[in-house]
Coordinates of C-alpha atoms in Angstrom, one line a residue:
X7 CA 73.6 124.9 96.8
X8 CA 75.6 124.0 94.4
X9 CA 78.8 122.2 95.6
X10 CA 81.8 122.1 93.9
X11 CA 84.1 120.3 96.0
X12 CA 83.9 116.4 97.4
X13 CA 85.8 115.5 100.7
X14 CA 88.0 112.5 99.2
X15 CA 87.5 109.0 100.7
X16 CA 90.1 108.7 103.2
X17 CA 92.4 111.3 101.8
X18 CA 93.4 108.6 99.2
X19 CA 94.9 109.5 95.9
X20 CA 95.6 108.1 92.9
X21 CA 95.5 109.9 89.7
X22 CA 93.3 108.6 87.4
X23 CA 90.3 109.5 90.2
X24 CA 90.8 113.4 88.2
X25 CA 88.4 112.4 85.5
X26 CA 86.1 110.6 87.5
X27 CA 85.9 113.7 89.8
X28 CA 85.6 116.5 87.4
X29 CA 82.7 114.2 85.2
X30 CA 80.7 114.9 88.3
X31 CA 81.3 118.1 88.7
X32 CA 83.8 118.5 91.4
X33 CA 86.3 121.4 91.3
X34 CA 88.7 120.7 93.9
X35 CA 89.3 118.1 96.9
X36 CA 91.7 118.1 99.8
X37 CA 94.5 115.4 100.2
X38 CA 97.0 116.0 103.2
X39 CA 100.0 118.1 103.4
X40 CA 102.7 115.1 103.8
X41 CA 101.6 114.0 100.3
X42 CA 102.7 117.0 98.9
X43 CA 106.1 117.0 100.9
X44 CA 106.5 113.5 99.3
X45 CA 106.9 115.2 95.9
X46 CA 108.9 118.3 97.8
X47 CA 106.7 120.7 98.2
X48 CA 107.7 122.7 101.1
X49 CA 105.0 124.4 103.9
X50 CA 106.5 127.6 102.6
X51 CA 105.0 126.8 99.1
X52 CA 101.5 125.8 100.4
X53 CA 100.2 129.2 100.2
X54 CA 97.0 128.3 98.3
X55 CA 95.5 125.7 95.9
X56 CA 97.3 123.7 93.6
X57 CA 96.5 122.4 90.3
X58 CA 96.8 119.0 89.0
X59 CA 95.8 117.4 85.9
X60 CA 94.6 114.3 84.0
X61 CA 94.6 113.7 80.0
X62 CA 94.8 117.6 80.4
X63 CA 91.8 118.1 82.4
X64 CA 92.2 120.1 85.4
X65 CA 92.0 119.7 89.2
X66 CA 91.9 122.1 92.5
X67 CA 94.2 120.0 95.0
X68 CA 94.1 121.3 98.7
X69 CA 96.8 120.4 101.3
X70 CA 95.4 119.4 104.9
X71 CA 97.3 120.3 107.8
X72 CA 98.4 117.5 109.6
X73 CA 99.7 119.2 112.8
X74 CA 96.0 121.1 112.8
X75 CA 94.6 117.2 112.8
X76 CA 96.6 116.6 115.8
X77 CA 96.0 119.9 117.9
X78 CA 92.3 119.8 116.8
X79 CA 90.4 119.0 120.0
X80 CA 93.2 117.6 121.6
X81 CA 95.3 120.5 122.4
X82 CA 94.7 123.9 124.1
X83 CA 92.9 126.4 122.0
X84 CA 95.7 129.1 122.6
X85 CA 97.9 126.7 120.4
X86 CA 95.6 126.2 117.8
X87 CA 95.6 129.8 117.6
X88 CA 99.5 129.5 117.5
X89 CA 100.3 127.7 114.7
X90 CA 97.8 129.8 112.5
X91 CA 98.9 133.2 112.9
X92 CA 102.7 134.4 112.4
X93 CA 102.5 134.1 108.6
X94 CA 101.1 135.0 105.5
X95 CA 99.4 131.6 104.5
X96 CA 96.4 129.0 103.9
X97 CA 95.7 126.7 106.6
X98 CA 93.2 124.0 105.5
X99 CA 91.3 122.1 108.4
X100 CA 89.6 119.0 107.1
X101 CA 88.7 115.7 109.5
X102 CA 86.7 113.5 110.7
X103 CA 83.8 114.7 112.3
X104 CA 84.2 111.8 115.3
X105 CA 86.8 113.3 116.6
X106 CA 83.5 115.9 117.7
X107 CA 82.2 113.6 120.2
X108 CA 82.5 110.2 118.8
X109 CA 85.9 108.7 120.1
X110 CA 86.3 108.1 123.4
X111 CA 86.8 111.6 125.8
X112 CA 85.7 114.0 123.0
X113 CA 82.2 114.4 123.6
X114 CA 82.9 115.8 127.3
X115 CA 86.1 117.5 126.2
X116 CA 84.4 119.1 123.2
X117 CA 81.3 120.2 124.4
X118 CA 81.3 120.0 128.2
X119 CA 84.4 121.4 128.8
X120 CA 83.2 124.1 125.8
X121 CA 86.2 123.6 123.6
X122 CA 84.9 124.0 120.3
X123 CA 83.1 127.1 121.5
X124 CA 86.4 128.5 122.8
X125 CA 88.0 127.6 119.6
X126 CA 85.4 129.6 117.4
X127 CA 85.6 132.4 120.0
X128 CA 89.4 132.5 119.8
X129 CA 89.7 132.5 116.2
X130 CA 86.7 135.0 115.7
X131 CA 89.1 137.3 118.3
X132 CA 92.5 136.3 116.5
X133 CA 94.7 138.8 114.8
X134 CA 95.5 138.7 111.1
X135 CA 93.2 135.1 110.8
X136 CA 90.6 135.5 108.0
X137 CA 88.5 132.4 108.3
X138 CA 87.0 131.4 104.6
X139 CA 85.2 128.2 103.1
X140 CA 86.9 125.7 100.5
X141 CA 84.6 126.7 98.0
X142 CA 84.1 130.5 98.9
X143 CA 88.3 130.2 98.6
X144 CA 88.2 128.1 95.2
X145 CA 86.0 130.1 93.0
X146 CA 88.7 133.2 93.1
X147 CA 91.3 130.9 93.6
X148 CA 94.5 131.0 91.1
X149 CA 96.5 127.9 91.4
X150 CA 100.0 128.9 93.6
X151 CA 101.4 125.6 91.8
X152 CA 101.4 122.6 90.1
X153 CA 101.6 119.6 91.2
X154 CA 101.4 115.5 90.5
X155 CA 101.4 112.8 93.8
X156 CA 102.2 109.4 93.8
X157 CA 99.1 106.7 94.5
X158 CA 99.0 107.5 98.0
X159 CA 97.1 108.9 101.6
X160 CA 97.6 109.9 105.4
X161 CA 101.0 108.6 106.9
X162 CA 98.7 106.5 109.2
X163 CA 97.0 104.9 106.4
X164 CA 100.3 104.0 104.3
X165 CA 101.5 102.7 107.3
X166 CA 98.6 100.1 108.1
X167 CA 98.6 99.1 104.4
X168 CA 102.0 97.0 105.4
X169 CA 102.6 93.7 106.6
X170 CA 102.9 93.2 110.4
X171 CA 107.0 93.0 110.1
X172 CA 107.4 96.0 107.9
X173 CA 104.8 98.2 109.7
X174 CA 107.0 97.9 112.6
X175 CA 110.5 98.8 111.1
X176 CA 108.7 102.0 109.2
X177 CA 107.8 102.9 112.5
X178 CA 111.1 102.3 114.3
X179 CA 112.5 104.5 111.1
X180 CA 110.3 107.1 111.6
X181 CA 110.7 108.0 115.1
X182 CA 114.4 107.7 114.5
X183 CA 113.7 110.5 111.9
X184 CA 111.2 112.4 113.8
X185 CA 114.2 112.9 116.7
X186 CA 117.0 113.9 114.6
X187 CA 116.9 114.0 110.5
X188 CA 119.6 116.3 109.4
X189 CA 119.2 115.7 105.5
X190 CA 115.4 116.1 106.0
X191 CA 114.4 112.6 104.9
X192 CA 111.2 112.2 106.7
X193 CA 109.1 113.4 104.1
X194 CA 110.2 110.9 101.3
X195 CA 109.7 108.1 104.1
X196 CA 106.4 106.2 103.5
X197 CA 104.5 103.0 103.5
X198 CA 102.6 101.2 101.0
X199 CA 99.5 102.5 98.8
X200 CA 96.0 102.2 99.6
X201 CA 95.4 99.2 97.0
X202 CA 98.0 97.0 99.1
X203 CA 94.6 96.6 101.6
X204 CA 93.8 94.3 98.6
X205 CA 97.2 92.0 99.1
X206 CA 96.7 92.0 103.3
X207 CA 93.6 91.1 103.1
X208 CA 92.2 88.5 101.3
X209 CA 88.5 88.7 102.2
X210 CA 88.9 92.7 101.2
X211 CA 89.7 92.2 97.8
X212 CA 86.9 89.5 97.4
X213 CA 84.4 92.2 98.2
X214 CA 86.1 94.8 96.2
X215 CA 86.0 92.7 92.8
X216 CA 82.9 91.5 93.6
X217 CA 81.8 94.7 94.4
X218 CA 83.0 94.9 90.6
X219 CA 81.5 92.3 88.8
X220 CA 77.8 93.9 90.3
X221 CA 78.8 97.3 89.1
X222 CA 79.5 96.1 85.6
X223 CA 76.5 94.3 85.7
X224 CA 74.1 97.4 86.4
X225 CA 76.0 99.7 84.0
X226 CA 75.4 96.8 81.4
X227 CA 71.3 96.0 81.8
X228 CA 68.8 98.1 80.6
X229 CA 65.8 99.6 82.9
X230 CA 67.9 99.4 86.0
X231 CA 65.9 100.2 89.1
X232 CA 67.4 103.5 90.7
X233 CA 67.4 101.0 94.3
X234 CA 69.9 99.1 92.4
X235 CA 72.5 101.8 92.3
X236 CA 71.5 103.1 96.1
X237 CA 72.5 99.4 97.0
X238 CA 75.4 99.3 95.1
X239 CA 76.5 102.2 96.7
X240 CA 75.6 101.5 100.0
X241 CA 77.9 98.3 99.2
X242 CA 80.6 100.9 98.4
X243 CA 81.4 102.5 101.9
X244 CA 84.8 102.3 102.5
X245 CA 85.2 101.5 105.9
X246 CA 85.1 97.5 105.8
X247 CA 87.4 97.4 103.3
X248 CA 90.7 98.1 105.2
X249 CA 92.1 98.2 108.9
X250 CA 94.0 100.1 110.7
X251 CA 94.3 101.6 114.5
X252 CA 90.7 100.0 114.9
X253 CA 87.3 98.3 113.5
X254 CA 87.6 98.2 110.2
X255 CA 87.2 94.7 108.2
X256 CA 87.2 93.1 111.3
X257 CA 83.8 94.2 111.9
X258 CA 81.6 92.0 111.0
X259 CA 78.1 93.8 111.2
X260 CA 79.6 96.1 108.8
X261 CA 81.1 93.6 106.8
X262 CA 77.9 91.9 106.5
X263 CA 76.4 95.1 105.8
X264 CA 78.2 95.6 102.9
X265 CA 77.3 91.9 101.7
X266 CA 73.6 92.6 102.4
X267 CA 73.6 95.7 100.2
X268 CA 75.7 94.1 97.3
X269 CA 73.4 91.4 96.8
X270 CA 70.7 93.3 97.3
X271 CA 71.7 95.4 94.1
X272 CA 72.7 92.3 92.6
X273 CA 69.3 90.3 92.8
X274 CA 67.9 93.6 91.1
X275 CA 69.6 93.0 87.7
X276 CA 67.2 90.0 87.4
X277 CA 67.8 86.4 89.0
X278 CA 68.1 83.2 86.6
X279 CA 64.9 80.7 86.4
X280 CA 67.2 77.8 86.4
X281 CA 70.5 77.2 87.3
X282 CA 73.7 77.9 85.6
X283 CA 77.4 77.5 85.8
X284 CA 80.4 80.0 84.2
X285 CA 84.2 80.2 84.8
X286 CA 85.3 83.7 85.6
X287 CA 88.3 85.5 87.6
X288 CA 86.3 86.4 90.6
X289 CA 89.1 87.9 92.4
X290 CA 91.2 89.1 90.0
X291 CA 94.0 86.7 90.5
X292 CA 94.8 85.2 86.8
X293 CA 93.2 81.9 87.8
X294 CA 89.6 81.1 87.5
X295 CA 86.6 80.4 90.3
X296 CA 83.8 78.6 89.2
X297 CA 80.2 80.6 89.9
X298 CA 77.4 78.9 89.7
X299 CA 74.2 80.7 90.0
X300 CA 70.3 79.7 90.8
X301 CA 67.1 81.5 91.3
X302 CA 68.1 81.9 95.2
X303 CA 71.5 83.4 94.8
X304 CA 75.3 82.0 94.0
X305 CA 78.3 79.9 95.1
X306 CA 82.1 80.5 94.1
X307 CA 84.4 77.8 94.3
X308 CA 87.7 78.2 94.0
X309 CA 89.5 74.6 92.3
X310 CA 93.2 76.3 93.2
X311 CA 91.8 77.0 96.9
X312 CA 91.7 73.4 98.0
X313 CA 88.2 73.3 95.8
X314 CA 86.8 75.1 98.8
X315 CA 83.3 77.3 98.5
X316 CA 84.8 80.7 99.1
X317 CA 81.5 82.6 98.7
X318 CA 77.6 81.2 99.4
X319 CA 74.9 83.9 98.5
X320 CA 71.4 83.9 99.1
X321 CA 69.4 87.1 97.1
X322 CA 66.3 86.9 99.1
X323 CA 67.8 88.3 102.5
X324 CA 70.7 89.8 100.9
X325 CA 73.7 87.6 102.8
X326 CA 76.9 86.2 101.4
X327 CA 77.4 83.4 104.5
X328 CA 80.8 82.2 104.1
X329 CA 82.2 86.3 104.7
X330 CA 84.3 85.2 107.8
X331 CA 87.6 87.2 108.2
X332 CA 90.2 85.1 109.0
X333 CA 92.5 85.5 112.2
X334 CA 95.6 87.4 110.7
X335 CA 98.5 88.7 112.1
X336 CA 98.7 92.4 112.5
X337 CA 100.9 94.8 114.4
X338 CA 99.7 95.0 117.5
X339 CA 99.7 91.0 118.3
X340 CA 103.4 91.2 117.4
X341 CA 104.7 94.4 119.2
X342 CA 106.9 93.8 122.4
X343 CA 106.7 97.4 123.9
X344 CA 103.4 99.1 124.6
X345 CA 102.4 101.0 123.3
X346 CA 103.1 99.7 120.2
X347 CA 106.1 100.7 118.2
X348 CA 104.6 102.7 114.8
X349 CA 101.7 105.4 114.2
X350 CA 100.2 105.8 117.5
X351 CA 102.7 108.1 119.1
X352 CA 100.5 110.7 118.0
X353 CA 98.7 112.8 120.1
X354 CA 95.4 111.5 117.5
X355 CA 95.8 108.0 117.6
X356 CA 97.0 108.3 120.9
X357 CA 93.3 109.9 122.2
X358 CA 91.3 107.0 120.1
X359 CA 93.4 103.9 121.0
X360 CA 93.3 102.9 124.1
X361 CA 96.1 100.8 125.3
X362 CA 95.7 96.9 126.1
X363 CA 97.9 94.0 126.7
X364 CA 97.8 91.0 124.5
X365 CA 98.2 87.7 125.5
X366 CA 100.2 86.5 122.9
X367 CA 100.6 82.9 123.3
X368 CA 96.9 82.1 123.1
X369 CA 96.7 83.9 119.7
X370 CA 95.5 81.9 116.7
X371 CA 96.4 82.9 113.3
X372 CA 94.7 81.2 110.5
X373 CA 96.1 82.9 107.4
X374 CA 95.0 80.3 104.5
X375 CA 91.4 81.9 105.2
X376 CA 88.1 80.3 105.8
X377 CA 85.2 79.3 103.3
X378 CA 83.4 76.1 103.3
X379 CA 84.2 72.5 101.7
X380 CA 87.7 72.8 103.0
X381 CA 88.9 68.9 103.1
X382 CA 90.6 67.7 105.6
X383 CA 92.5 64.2 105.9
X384 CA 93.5 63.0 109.7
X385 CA 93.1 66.5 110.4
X386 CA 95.6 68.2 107.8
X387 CA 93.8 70.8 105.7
X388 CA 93.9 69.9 101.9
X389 CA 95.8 72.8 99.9
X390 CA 96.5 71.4 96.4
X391 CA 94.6 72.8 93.3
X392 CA 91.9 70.8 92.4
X393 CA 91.2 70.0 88.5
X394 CA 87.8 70.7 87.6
X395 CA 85.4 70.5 84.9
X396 CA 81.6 72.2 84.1
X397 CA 78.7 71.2 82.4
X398 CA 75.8 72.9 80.4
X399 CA 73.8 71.2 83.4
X400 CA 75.1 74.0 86.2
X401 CA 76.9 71.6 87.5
X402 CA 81.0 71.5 88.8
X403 CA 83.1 68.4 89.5
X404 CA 86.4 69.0 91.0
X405 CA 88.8 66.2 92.2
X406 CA 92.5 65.4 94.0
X407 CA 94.1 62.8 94.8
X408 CA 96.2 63.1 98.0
X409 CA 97.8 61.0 101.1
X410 CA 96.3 58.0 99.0
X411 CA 92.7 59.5 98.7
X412 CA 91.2 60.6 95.7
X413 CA 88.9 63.4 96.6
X414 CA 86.1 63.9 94.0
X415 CA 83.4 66.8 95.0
X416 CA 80.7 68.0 92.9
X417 CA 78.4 70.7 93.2
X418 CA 74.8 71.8 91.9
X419 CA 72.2 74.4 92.5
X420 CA 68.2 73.6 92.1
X421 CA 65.3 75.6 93.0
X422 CA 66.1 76.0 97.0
X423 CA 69.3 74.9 97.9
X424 CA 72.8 73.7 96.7
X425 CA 73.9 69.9 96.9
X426 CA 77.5 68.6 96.9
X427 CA 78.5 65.2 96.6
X428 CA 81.7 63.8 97.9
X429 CA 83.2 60.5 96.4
X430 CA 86.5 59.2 98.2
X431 CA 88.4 56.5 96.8
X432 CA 91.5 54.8 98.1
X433 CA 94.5 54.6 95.3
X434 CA 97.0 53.8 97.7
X435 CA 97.6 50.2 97.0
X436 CA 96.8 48.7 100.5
X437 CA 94.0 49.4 103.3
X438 CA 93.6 53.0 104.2
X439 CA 92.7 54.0 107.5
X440 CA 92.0 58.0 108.0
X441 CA 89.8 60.9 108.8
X442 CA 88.2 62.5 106.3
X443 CA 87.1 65.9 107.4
X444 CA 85.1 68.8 105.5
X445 CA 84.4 72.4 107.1
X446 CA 82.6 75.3 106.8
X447 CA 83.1 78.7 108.4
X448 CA 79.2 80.6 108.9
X449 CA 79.2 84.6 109.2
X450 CA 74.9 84.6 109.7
X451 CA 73.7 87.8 108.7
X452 CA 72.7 90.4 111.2
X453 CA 72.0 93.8 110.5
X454 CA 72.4 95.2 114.4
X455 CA 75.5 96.7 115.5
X456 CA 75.7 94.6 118.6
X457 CA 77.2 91.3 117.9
X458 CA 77.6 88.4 120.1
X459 CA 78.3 84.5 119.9
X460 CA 75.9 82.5 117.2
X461 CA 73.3 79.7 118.0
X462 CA 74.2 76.1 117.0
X463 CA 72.3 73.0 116.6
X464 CA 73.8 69.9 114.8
X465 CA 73.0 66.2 115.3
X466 CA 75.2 63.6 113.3
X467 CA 73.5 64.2 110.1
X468 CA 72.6 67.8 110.3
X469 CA 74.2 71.1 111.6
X470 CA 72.7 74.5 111.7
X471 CA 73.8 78.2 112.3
X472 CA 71.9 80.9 113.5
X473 CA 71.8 84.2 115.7
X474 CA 69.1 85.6 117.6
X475 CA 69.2 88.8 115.3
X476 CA 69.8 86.9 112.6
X477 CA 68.0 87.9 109.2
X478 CA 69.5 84.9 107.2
X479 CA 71.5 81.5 108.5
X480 CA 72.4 78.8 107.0
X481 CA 71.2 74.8 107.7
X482 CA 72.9 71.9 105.9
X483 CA 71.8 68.2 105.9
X484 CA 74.2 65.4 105.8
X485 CA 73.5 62.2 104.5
X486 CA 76.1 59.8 106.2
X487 CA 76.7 60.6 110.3
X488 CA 79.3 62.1 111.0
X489 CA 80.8 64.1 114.3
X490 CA 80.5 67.1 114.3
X491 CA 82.7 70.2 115.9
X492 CA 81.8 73.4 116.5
X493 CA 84.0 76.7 117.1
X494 CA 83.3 80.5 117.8
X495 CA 85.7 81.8 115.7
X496 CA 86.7 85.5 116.6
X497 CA 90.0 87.7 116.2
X498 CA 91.9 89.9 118.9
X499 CA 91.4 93.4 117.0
X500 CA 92.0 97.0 118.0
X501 CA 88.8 99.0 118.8
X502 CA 87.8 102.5 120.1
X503 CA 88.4 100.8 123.7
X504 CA 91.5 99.0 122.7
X505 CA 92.6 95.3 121.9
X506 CA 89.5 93.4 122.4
X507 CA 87.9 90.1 120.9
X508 CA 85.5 90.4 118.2
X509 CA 83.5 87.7 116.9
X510 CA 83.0 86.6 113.1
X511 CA 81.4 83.1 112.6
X512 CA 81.2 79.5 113.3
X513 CA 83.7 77.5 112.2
X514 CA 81.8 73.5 111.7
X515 CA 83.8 70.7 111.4
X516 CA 82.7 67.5 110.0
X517 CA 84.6 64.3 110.1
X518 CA 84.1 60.9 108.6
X519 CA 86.2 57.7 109.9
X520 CA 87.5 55.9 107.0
X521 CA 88.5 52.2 106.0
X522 CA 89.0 51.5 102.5
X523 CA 90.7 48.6 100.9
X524 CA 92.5 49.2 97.9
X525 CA 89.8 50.6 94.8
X526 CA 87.1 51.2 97.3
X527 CA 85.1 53.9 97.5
X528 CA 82.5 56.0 99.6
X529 CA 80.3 58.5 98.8
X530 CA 77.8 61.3 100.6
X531 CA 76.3 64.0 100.6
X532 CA 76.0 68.0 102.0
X533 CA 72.8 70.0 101.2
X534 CA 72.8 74.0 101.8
X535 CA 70.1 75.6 102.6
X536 CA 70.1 79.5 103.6
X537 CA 67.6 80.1 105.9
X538 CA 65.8 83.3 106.3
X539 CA 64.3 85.1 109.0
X540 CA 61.4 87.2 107.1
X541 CA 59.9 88.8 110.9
X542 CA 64.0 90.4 111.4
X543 CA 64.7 91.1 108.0
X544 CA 60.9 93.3 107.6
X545 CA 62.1 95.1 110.9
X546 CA 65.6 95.7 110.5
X547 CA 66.2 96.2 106.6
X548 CA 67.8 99.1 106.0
X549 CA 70.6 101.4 104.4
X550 CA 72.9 100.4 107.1
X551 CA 76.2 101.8 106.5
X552 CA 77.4 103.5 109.3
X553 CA 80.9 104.8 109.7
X554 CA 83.7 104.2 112.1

């Protein structure tokens, strides 16, 4: 075979993907039928494929039938049959394919009840339906129109790309319009573009840039290992990079997954012998991270986040162990009514989301994100930018001075681990009296599916976090006592079975009680040492990136 048409990631669209599409040979692709009502294209004009272009290079766009997405398997065949016959025009069916036994109901609907063999049946029997393949239709096809969409996707999608707030009112608006829309506005009624996935979520558009950086870096080196690009695209399935009716980034085998794969591909474009230290834009934000890099992987700092460690990487398992999610606010914890007031009125969404209360008073929301070396004074998290400096030696100081403390912190990488040093100082004129506090938020990496709470062990100079799966954990030694906290950290998300809590790391807490005259100082330090589990990593090493 020979294919000439690609089924587009999530239906999203932007158009500068038309070059990228025809360089590899594709022909056509199918977006859905509301994006071409956004741009006014009525059902009446969606007789056939349309063309769109890029630097004057053409492209076969298809429109997918929403209402066909919603009466495929949910509805009776005989409607099915309904909607396709009557006129003179191309229906295009294109889904997901676990709507065929993978979401909850479908497998016994679908097959045991013989749905999808009544469908064929019917359709085989139908008057006036002439059933043909996208690409038997596209190699006689001559385009009906022409046509250029805004950076956009599925309703659903555009809708769960929004803040909490404005998710809501678009779906109050929309079911206003869906009962009664004289001037026809619906159509011109949409939410934000895929990209704003990036904005919501902070931890998604670290992945994504680093994601980048390791792309760049294997179209750049010579002799790359074909492995390297299987990992980097393994690194590259979509879902754990957004969220919406359920899983998503949220779950954290995947999002671990992803991880695993990335630095897998990474390690492959050839590890340094000794330790180094670079400024670059990690995230794309217009302010600088500080990366420093040894033979067993990488750590990010971020001197405007607090001087927290955002990312810890070890190459040899393939783990970045500080990718927690933090606990944000979405939709669902906010809604009043249930079901909730936006996109799952559907008869779709309606079958995969089961319904759930929330308690909403025990929710925890932890917005400024997690990562480790987060400082803490009498228990007030530390948010100022840090200044910072780098040396030829791979080493990074950064330092603050707030409620009287000067916070100095300095990090470097040798052969098997990473130290950081912490120097408080009092500049506050008289005695000081505080907690100091620094913490750490541990996503071990496990490969399974099945995900449950991790295993901790910490004295007062040393804390450790594992899992009984685990393929890589993390141990870190502490030179001065300190007590130490523990917390399973985990978010109220929407699944296939509705709202339910998932887990995604340890949060450690260590704090320091501090009395300092005027000038004095005290110092100590943190060692990080990924750990890995060779026996699970041997067995469960694998292209692991399974969709939702």
């Amino acid at each position: 075979a020979d294919p000439t048409g690609l089924w587009l990631t999530e239906r999203v669209w932007e158009q500068d993907v038309v070059p990228a599409l025809l360089d590899a040979g594709v022909r056509y692709t199918v977006v859905d039928d509301t994006m071409f009502h956004g741009v006014g294209v009525t059902d009446e004009d969606l007789t056939g494929a349309f063309v769109t272009e890029q630097d004057g290079r053409p492209l076969l766009l298809y429109a997918g039938d929403r209402r066909l997405r919603y009466l495929i398997p949910y509805r009776k065949v005989a409607r099915v049959i309904e909607h396709v016959t009557g006129d003179d025009r191309l229906y295009v069916y294109a889904d997901d394919g676990e709507k065929f036994g993978e979401w909850p109901d479908t497998h016994e609907r679908v097959y045991g009840e013989g749905w999808l063999e009544s469908l064929f049946t019917a359709l085989e029997e139908a008057d006036g339906v002439t059933m043909v393949t996208l690409g038997e239709h596209a190699r006689e096809a001559v385009p009906v129109g022409r046509v250029y969409l805004p950076s956009s996707s599925y309703d659903e999608m555009m809708t769960w790309a929004l803040p909490p707030e404005p998710r809501l009112k678009l779906g109050k608006a929309r079911r206003a319009l869906e009962k009664e829309d004289p001037e026809g506005l619906l159509p011109f009624l949409r939410g934000a573009p895929w990209r704003s996935f990036f904005a919501k979520y902070p931890e998604v558009n670290h992945l994504q840039k680093r994601m980048l950086m390791v792309s760049r870096a294997l179209r750049a080196g010579d002799n790359v290992p074909d492995d390297a690009l299987k990992e980097l695209y393994r690194a590259q399935c979509n879902c754990a990079y957004w969220h919406g009716a359920f899983g998503g980034v949220y779950l954290s085998f995947m999002r671990g997954a992803l991880w695993h794969h990335l630095m897998k591909a990474e390690a492959m474009v050839g590890r340094p012998t000794a330790a180094a230290v670079r400024e670059v834009d990690v995230d794309a934000d217009a302010r600088p991270e500080i990366v420093v890099t040894a033979p067993w992987g990488v750590a990010v700092f971020a001197p405007h986040r607090g001087g927290s460690m955002i990312e810890l990487d070890d190459w040899r398992g393939g783990a970045n162990l500080l990718a927690v999610v933090a606990r944000h606010r979405e939709a669902y914890h906010l809604a009043d009514e249930n079901p909730p007031p936006d996109d799952l009125d559907d008869d779709e969404m309606a079958a995969i989301q089961a319904r759930s209360e929330v308690d909403r008073d025990s929710l925890v929301f932890d917005e400024a994100g997690h990562g480790a070396l987060i400082d803490l004074i009498d228990g007030a998290r530390v948010d100022e930018s840090y200044e910072y400096e780098v040396d030829g030696g791979g080493r990074v100081r950064m330092w603050v001075e707030s409620g009287g403390l000067r916070i100095e912190k300095a990090a470097v990488a040798d052969a098997d681990e990473l130290l950081t040093t912490y120097t408080l100082t009092n500049v506050s004129g008289t005695s000081l009296k505080a907690t100091f506090g620094s913490r750490a938020s541990v996503m071990p990496l496990v490969l399974g599916r099945d995900v449950g709470s991790d295993i901790v062990e910490s004295t007062s100079t040393s804390w450790r976090v594992g899992h009984p799966e685990a393929e890589v954990g993390l141990a870190v030694e502490v030179s001065n006592p300190a007590s130490i906290a523990t917390e399973d950290l985990a978010t109220a998300s929407a699944t296939l079975e509705g709202l339910q809590s998932m887990h995604q790391g340890t949060q450690v807490t260590m704090e320091w009680a501090l009395d300092l005259e005027p000038g004095a100082e005290v110092s100590f330090e943190l060692r990080w040492r990924p750990e890995i589990n060779d026996a699970a990593l041997a067995k469960k090493d694998r292209g692991v990136s399974a969709g939702v």
